[in-house]
Coordinates of C-alpha atoms in Angstrom, one line a residue:
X29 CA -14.2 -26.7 16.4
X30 CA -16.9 -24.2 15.0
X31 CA -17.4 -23.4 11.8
X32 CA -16.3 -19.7 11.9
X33 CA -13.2 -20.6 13.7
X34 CA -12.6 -23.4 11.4
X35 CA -12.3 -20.8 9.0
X36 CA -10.4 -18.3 10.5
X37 CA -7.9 -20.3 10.9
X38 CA -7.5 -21.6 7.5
X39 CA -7.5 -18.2 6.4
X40 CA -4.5 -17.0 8.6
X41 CA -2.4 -20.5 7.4
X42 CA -3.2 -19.2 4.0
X43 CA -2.6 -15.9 4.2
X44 CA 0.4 -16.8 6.0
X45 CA 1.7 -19.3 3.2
X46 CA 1.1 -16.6 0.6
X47 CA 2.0 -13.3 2.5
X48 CA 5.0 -14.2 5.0
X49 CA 7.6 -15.9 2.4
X50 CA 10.5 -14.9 0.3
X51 CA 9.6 -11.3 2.2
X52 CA 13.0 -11.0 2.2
X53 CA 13.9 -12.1 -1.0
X54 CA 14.3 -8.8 -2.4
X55 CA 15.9 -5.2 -1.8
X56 CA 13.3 -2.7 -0.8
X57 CA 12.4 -0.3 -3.4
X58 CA 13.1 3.5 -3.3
X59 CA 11.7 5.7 -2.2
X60 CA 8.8 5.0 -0.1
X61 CA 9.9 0.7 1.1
X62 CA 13.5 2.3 2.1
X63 CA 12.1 5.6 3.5
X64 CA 10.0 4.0 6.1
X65 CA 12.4 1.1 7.0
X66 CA 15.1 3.5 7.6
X67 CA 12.5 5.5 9.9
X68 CA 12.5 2.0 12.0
X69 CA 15.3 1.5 11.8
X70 CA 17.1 4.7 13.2
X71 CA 14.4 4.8 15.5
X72 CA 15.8 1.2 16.8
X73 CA 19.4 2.9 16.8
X74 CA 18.0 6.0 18.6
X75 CA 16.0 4.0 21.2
X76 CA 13.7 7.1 20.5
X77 CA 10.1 5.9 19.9
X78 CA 8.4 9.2 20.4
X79 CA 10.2 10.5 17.5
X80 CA 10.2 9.8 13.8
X81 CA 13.7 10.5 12.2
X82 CA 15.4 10.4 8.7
X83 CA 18.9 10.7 8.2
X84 CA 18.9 11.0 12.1
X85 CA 17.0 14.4 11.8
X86 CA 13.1 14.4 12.6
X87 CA 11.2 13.3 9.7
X88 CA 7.2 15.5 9.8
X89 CA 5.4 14.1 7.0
X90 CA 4.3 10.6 9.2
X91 CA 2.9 9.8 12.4
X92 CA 4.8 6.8 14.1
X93 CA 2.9 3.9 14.5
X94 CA 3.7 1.6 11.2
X95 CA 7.4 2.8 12.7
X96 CA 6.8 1.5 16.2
X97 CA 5.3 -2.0 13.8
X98 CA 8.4 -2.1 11.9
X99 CA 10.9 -1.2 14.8
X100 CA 8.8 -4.4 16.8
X101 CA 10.0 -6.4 14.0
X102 CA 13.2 -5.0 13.7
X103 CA 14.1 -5.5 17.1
X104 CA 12.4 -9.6 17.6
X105 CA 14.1 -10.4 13.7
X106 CA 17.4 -7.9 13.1
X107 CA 17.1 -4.9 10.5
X108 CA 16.1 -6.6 7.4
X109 CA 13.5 -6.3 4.3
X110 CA 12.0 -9.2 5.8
X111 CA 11.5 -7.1 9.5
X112 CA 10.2 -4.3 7.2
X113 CA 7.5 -6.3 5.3
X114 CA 6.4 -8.5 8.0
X115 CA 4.2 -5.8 9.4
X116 CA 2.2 -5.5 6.4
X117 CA 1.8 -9.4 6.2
X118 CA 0.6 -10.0 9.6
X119 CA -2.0 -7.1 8.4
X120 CA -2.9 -9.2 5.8
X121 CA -3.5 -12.3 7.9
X122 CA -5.9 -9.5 9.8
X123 CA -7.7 -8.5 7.2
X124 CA -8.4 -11.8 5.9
X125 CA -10.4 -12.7 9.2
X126 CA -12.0 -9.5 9.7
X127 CA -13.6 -9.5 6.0
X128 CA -14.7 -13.1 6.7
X129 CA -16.3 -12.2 10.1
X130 CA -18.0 -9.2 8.3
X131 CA -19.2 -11.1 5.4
X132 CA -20.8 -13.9 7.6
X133 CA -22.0 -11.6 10.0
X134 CA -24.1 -9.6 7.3
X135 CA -24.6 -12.5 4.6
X136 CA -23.7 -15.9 5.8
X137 CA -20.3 -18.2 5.9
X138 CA -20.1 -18.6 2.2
X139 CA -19.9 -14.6 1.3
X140 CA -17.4 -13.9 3.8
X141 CA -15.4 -16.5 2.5
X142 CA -15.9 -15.1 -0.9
X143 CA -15.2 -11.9 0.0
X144 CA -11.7 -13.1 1.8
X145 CA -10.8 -14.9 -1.2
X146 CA -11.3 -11.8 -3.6
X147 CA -9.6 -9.3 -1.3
X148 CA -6.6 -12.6 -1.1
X149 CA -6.9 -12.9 -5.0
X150 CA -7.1 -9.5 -6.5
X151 CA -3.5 -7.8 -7.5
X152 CA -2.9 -4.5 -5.8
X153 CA -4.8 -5.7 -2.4
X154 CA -2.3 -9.0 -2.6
X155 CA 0.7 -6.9 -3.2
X156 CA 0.4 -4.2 -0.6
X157 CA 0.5 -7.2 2.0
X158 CA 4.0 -8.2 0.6
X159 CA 5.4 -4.3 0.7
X160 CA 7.0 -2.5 3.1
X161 CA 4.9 0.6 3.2
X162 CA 2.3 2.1 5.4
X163 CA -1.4 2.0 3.7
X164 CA -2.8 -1.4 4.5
X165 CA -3.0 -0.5 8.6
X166 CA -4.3 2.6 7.6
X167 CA -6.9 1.5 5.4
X168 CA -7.8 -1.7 7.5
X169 CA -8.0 0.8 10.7
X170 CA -10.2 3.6 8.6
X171 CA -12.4 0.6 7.4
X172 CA -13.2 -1.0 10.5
X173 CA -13.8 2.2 12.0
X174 CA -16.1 3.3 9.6
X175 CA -18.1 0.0 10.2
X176 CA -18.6 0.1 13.5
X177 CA -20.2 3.5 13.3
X178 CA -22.6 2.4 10.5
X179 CA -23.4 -0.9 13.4
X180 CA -23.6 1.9 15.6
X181 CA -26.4 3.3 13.6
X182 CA -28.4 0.4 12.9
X183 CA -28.3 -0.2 16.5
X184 CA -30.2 3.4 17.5
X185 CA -32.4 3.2 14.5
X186 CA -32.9 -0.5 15.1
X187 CA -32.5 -1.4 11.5
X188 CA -31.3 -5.0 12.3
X189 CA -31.9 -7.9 15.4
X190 CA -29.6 -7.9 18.3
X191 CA -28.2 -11.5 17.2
X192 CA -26.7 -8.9 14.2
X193 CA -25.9 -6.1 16.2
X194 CA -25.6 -7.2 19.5
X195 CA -23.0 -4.5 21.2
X196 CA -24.4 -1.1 23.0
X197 CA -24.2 1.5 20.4
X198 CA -21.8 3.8 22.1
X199 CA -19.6 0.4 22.4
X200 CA -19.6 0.6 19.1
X201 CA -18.8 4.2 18.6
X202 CA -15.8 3.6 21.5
X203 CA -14.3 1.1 19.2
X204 CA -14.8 2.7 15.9
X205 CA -13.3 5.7 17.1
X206 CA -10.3 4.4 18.7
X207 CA -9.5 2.1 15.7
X208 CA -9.9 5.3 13.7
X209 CA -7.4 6.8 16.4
X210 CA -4.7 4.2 14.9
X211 CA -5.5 5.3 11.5
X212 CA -5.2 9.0 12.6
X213 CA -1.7 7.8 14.6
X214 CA -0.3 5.7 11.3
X215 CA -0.7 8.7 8.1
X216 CA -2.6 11.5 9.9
X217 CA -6.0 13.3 10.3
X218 CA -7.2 12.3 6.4
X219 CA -8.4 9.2 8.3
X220 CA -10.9 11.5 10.0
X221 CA -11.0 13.6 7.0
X222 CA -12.2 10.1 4.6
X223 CA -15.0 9.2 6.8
X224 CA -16.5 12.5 7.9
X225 CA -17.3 13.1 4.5
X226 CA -18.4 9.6 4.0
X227 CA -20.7 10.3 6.9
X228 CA -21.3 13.6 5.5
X229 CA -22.7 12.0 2.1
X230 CA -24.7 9.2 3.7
X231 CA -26.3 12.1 5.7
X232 CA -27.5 13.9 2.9
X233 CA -28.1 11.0 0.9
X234 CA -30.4 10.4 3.6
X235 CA -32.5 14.1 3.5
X236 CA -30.8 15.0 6.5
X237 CA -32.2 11.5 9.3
X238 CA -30.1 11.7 12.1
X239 CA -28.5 8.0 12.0
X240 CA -26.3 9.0 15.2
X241 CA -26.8 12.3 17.5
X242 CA -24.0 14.7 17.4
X243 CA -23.6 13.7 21.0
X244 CA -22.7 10.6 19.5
X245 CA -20.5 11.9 16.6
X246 CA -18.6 14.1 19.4
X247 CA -18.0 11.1 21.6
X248 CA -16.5 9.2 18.4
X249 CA -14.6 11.8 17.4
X250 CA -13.3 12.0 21.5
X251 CA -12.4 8.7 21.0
X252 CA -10.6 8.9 17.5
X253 CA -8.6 12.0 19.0
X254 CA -8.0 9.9 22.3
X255 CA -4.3 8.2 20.8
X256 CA -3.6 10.8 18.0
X257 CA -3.4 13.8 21.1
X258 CA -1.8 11.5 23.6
X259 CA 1.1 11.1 21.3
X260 CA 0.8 14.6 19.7
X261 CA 0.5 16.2 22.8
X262 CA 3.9 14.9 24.4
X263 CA 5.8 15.3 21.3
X264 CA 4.0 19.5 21.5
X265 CA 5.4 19.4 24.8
X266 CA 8.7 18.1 24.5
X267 CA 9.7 19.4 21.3
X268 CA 7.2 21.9 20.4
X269 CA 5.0 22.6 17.6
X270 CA 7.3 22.2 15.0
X271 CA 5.7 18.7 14.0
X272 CA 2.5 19.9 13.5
X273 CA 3.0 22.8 11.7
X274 CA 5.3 20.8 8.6
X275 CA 2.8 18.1 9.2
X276 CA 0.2 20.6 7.7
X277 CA 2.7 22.2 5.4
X278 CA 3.5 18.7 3.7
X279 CA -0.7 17.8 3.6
X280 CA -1.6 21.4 2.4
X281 CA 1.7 20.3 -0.3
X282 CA 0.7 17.1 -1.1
X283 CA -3.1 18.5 -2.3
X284 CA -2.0 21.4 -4.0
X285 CA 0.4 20.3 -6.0
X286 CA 2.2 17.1 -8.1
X287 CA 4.5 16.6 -4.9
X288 CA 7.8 15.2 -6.2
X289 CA 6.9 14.8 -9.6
X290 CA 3.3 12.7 -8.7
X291 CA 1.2 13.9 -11.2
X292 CA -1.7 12.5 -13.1
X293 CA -4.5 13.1 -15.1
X294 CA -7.7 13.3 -13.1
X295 CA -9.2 9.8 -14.8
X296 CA -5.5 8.1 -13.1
X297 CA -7.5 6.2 -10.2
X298 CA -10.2 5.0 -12.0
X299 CA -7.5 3.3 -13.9
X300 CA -5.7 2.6 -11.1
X301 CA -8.3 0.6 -9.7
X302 CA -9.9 -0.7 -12.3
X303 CA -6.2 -2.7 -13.5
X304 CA -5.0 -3.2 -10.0
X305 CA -8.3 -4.1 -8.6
X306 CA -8.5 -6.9 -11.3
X307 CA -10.6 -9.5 -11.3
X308 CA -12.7 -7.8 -8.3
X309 CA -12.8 -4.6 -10.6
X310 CA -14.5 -6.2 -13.2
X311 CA -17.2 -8.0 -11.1
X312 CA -17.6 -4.8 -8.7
X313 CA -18.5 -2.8 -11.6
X314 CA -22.0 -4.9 -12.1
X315 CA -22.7 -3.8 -8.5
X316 CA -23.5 -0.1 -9.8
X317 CA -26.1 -1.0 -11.1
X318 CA -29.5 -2.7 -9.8
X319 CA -29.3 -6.4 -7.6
X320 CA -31.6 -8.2 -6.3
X321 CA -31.1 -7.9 -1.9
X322 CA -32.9 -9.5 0.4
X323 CA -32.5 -7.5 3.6
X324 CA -32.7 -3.5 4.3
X325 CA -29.6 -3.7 5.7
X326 CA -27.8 -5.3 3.2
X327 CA -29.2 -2.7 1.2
X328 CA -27.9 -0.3 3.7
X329 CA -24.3 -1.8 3.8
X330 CA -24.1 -2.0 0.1
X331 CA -25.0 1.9 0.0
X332 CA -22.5 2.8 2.6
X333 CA -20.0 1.0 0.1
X334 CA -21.0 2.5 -2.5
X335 CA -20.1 6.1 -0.6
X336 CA -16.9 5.1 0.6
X337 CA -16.0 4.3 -2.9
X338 CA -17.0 7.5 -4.5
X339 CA -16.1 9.7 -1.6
X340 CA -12.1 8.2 -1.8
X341 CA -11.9 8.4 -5.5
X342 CA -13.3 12.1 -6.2
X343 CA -11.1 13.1 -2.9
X344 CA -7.6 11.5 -4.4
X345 CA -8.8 12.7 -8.0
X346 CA -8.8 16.1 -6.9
X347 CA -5.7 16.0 -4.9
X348 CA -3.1 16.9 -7.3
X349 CA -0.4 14.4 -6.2
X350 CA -1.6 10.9 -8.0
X351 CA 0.3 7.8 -6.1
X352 CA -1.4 4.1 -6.5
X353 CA -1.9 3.6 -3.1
X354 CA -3.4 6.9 -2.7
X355 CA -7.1 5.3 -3.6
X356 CA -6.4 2.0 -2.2
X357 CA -9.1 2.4 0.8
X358 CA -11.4 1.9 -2.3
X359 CA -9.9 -2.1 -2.5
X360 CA -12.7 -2.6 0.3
X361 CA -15.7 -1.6 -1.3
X362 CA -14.8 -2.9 -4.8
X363 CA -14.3 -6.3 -3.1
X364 CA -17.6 -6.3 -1.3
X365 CA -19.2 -5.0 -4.1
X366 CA -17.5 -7.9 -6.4
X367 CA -18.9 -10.5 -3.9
X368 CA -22.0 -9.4 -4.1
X369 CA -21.8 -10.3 -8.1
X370 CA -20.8 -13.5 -7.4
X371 CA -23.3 -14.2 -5.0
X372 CA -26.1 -13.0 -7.4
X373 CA -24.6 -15.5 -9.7
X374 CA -24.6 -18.3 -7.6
X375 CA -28.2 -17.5 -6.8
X376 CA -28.3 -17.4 -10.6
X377 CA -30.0 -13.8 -9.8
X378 CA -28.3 -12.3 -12.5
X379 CA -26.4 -13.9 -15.4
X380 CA -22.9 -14.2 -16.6
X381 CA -22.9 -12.0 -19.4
X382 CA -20.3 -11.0 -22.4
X383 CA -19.4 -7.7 -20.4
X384 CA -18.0 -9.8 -17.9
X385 CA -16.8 -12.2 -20.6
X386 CA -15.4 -8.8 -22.2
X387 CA -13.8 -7.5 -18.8
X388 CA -11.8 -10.5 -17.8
X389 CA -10.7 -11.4 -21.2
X390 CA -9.4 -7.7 -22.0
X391 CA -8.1 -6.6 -18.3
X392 CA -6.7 -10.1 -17.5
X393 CA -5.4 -10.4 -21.6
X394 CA -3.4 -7.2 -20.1
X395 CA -1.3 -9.4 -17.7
X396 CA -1.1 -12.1 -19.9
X397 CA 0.6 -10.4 -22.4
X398 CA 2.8 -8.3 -20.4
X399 CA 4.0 -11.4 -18.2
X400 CA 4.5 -13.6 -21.4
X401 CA 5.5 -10.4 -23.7
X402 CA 8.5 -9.3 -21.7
X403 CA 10.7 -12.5 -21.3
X404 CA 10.5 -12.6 -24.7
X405 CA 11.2 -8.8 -25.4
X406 CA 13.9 -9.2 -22.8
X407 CA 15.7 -11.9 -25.1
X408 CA 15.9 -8.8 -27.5
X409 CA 16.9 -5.7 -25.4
X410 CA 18.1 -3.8 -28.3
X411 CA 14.5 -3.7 -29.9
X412 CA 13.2 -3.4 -26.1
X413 CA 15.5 0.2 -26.0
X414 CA 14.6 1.1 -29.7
X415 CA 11.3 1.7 -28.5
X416 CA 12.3 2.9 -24.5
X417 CA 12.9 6.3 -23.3
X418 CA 16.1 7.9 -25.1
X419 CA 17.3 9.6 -22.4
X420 CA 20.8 8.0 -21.4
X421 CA 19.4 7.2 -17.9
X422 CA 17.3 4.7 -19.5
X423 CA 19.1 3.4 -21.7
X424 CA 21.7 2.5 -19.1
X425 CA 19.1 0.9 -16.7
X426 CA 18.5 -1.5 -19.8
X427 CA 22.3 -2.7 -19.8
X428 CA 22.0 -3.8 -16.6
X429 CA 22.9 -7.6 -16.7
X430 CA 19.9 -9.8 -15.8
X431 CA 19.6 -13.3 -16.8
X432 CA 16.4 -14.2 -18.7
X433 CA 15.8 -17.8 -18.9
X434 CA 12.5 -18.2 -20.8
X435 CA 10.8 -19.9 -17.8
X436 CA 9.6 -16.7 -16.8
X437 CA 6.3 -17.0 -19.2
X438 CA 5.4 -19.6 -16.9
X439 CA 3.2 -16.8 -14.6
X440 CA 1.6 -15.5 -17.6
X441 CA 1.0 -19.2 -19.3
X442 CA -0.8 -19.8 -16.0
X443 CA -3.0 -17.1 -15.6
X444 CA -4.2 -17.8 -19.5
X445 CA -5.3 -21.3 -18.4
X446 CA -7.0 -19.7 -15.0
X447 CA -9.2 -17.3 -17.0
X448 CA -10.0 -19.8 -19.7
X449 CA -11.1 -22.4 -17.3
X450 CA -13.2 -19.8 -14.6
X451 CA -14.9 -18.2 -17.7
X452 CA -15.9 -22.1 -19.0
X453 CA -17.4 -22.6 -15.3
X454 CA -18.8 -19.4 -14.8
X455 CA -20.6 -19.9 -17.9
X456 CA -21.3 -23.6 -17.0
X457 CA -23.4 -21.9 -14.2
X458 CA -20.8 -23.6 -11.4
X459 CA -19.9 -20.4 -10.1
X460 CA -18.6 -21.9 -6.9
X461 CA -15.6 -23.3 -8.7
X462 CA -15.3 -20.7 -11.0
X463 CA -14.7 -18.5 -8.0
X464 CA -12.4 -20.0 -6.7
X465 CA -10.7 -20.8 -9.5
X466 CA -10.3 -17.2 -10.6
X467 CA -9.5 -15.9 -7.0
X468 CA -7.4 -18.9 -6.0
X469 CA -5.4 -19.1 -9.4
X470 CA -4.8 -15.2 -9.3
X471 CA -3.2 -15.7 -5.5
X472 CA -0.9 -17.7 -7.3
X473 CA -0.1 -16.1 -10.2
X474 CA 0.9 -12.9 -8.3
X475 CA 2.9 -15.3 -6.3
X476 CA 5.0 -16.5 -9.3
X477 CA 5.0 -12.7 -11.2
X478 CA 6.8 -11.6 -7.9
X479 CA 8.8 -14.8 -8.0
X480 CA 10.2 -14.7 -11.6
X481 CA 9.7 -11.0 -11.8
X482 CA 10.0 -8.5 -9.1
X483 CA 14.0 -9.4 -8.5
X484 CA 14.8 -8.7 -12.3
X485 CA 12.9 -5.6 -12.2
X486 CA 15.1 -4.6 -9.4
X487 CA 18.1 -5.3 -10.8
X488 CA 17.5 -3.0 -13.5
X489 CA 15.8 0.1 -11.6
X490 CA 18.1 0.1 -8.8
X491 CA 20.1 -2.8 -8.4
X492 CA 23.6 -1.0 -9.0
X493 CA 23.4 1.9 -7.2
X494 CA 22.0 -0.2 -4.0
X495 CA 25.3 -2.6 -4.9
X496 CA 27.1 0.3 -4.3
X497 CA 25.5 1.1 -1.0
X498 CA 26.4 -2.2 0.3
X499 CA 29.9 -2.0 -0.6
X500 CA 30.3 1.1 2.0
X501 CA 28.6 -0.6 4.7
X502 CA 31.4 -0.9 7.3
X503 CA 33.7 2.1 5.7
X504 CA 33.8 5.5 7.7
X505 CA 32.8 7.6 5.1
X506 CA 29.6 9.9 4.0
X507 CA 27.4 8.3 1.6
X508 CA 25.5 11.3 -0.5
X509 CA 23.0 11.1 -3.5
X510 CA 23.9 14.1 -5.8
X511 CA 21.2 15.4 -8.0
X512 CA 18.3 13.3 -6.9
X513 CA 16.8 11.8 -4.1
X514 CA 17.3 8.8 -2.6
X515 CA 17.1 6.8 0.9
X516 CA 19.1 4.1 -0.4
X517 CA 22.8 5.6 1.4
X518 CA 20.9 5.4 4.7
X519 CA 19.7 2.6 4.8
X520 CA 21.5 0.0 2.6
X521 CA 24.9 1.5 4.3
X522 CA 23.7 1.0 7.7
X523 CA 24.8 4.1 8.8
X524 CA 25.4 5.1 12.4
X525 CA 23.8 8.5 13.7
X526 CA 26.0 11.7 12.7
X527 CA 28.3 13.0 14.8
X528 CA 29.5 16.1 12.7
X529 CA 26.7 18.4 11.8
X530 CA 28.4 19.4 8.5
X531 CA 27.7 16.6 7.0
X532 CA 24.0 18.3 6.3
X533 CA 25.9 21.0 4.2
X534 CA 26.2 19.8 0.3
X535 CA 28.4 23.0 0.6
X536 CA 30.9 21.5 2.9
X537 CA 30.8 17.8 1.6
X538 CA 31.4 19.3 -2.0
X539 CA 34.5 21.7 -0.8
X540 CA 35.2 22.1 2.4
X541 CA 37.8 20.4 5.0
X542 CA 35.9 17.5 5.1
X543 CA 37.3 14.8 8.1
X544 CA 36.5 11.9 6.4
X545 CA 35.9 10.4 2.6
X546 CA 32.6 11.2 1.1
X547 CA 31.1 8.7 -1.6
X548 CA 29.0 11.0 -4.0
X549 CA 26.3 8.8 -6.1
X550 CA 24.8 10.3 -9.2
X551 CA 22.9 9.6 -12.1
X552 CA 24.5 9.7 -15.4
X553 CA 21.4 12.8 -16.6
X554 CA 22.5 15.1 -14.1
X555 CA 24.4 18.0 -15.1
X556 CA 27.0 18.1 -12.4
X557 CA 31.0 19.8 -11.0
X558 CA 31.8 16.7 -9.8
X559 CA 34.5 15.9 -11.7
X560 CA 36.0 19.3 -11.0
X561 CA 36.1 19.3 -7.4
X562 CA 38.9 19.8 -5.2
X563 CA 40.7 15.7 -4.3
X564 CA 37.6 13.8 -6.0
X565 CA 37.5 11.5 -8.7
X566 CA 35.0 9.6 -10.3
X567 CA 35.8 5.3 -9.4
X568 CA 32.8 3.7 -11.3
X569 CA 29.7 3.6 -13.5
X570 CA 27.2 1.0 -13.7
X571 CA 23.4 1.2 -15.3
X572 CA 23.2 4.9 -15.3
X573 CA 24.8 5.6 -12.1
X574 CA 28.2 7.2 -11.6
X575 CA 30.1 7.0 -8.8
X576 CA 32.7 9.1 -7.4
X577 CA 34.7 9.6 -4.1
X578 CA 36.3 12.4 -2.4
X579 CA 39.4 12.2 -0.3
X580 CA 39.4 14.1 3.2
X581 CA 43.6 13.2 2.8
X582 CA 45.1 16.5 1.0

């Protein structure tokens, strides 16, 4: 066995050991995790795979293909968390390889490796590979599409040999554009939008040199538009427009404004990716400034990087909705970029200095003391809501009845000894163990924060108002969230398609001649005349939420 396969395969067994279990070991989280599983899984119930739906109406703000991933799932494993987070691990397990193939194919075995490991070992990029939402096929289908365009350009402007680059260069732009097609097909035409600008910036960057021809641009563009059309063009002709146009309403809402309450200060990714991104973040940053690279088109590669990340994070800044994963294309050049800083330290190019020192201490101190900080606080919740939000919302969420056992420093306990040890070998000049100290210790410790963590942090956000879900799975009744919005009484009630339109009319649910019980869900903030309708009465309250039923019986 080769080297490189050798590799590849450990990779995928790891990412597989890390990514794949416990998926299931926790509730999906509102909104987005429950929004798109219930997509899936009405679109199993529908045996309509043309058509996104919510709430067995068409849903316009997402294109279907992490649907059709999660529907796959769905249909081989039952309707389950686990069928809606698989997707995004077997992505993972992708993107492990592919960033190992890159990395050896532009700098050797032992920076793809490295680069694998950081993107495996940093926190947000671990996470999104144990979530159930769309970004990571989007990103990883942007990002390799991007690539093969700038291969595509080294090939015309023959900037590296053929052993590097050894595909035609409208081969590459074929590829590049159709994997570009998927990202198009998975969250919409701000695929195309991300790296026509990057283009756009490496072009003028450049004085205006023609890397690729506009024929060439056109036939990558053909070829991005080549899926996106094929399905938007038979959902145009069988149900009209209608798609497209609230498509572009909900974009044209999304950039304009704080949709749903997602606002932010314009500094909010930087943040963002400097804490999530952590440790990459802290080693990327030292890329910025001047390194010591051997080849022109490593020089080349690092630049392009270096655009993609500026490009994402001024776009996202600017739009006026501010959600994490918003900037998370930018996990790809901070991780190359980071790898690079090891690999100048290996070389013993650079040196290991106190602003490292400084960044890792401070950033990772973060996580330490909020993983060792809040078992303790939690022994205490009556300080804990001294100090929380005072609306009664909150303070109900914090009666919720979750047992703290102590062990649950363990994470943070764990990830003290992981920095203290990389820093001593780092500094010891054996930066091959610190790496993978560092990288491989951080895999872990996100593995035991979601462990001791993630289930507890449930239980308190949502854990009683998804209880209550659950319990009407098998009743014939409506399930409604009054005064906020939820996807929680779709899918955690499994309900079947509706058969009565009126059940889309709050009016009628509220007061009219209803045919069957309606359970009404609210929180207990909202201002509300449930307790004053006609036959309804309010049966429960449990962390904030307050739950009522109304009886169709007169």
């Amino acid at each position: 066995m080769n080297q490189k396969l050798f590799y590849t395969l450990l990779l995928a067994v790891v990412g597989a050991l890390f990514f794949i279990p416990f998926l299931g070991g926790v509730r999906l989280f509102d909104w987005d995790e429950i929004n798109f599983a219930e997509c899936s899984r009405e679109m199993v119930i529908l045996r309509d795979y043309l058509r996104v739906h919510i709430d067995f109406k068409p849903f316009y703000e997402k294109p279907p293909f992490f649907f059709w991933c999660q529907a796959l799932m769905m249909n081989l494993f039952g309707v389950s968390e686990f069928s809606a987070r698989l997707p995004n691990a077997i992505c993972g397990i992708i993107t492990l390889g592919y960033l190992y193939h890159l990395g050896e194919k532009l700098h050797g075995h032992r920076f793809g490796l490295v680069w694998a490991l950081a993107y495996l070992g940093s926190v947000t990029p671990h996470l999104y590979f144990r979530s159930g939402i769309i970004d990571p096929f989007f990103n990883l289908f942007i990002f390799i599409g991007l690539v093969n365009v700038i291969f595509a350009s080294w090939k015309r402007e023959r900037m590296s040999s053929n052993l590097l680059i050894s595909k035609p260069t409208w081969l590459y732009l074929l590829l590049g554009g159709l994997m570009l097609g998927l990202g198009i097909l998975t969250k919409g035409p701000v695929a195309f939008l991300i790296v026509c600008l990057v283009l756009l910036v490496y072009w003028l960057l450049s004085h205006f040199r023609w890397f690729i021809t506009p024929l060439q641009f056109l036939g990558f563009s053909l070829a991005a538009a080549a899926a996106p059309l094929a399905w938007g063009g038979l959902e145009t002709y069988l149900h009209g427009p209608t798609f497209i146009q609230e498509f572009i309403t909900y974009s044209i809402r999304l950039f304009s404004t704080p949709d749903a309450g997602h606002g932010g200060f314009p500094g909010y990714h930087f943040i963002i990716l400097l804490v999530g991104c952590f440790p990459a973040s802290i080693f990327a940053m030292r890329a910025f400034g001047s390194l010591f690279i051997e080849r022109n088109y490593q020089r080349e590669f690092q630049r392009w990087m270096l655009i993609l990340f500026w490009v994402v994070l001024v776009l996202f800044s600017i739009v006026q909705s501010k959600i994490v994963h918003y900037s998370s294309l930018c996990y790809f050049p901070v991780t190359y970029l980071a790898t690079l800083t090891i690999m100048q330290l290996e070389y013993r190019r650079i040196a290991f200095n106190g602003w490292l020192v400084a960044g890792l201490l401070v950033i990772g101190g973060l996580f330490v003391a909020a993983t060792i900080g809040l078992p303790i606080l939690a022994q205490h919740m009556d300080v804990v809501k001294s100090f929380a939000d005072k609306d009664a919302f909150t303070q109900a969420n914090l009666d919720a009845k979750v047992n703290w056992t102590g062990w649950e420093v363990l994470p943070g306990v764990w990830l003290l000894m992981v920095l203290l040890l990389s820093i001593y070998l780092f500094r010891s000049y054996d930066t091959e163990r610190g790496t993978f100290v560092l990288f491989g210790g951080m895999a872990v410790f996100i593995t035991l924060t979601l462990w001791f963590f993630i289930g507890r942090i449930e239980a308190i956000s949502q854990g009683a108002a998804m209880r209550f879900f659950e319990r009407a799975q098998g009743q014939d009744v409506y399930v409604k969230a009054y005064g906020y919005r939820s996807y929680g009484p779709f899918f955690y009630t499994h309900k079947p398609p509706v058969t009565n339109p009126n059940y889309y009319d709050d009016n009628w649910l509220q007061r009219g001649p209803i045919d069957k019980d309606v359970l009404f869900i609210k929180k207990n903030t909202e201002q509300t005349e449930l307790d004053t309708l006609p036959n309804t009465r309010k049966i429960g309250e449990e962390n904030g939420f307050i739950f009522y039923r109304r009886s169709a019986r007169q």
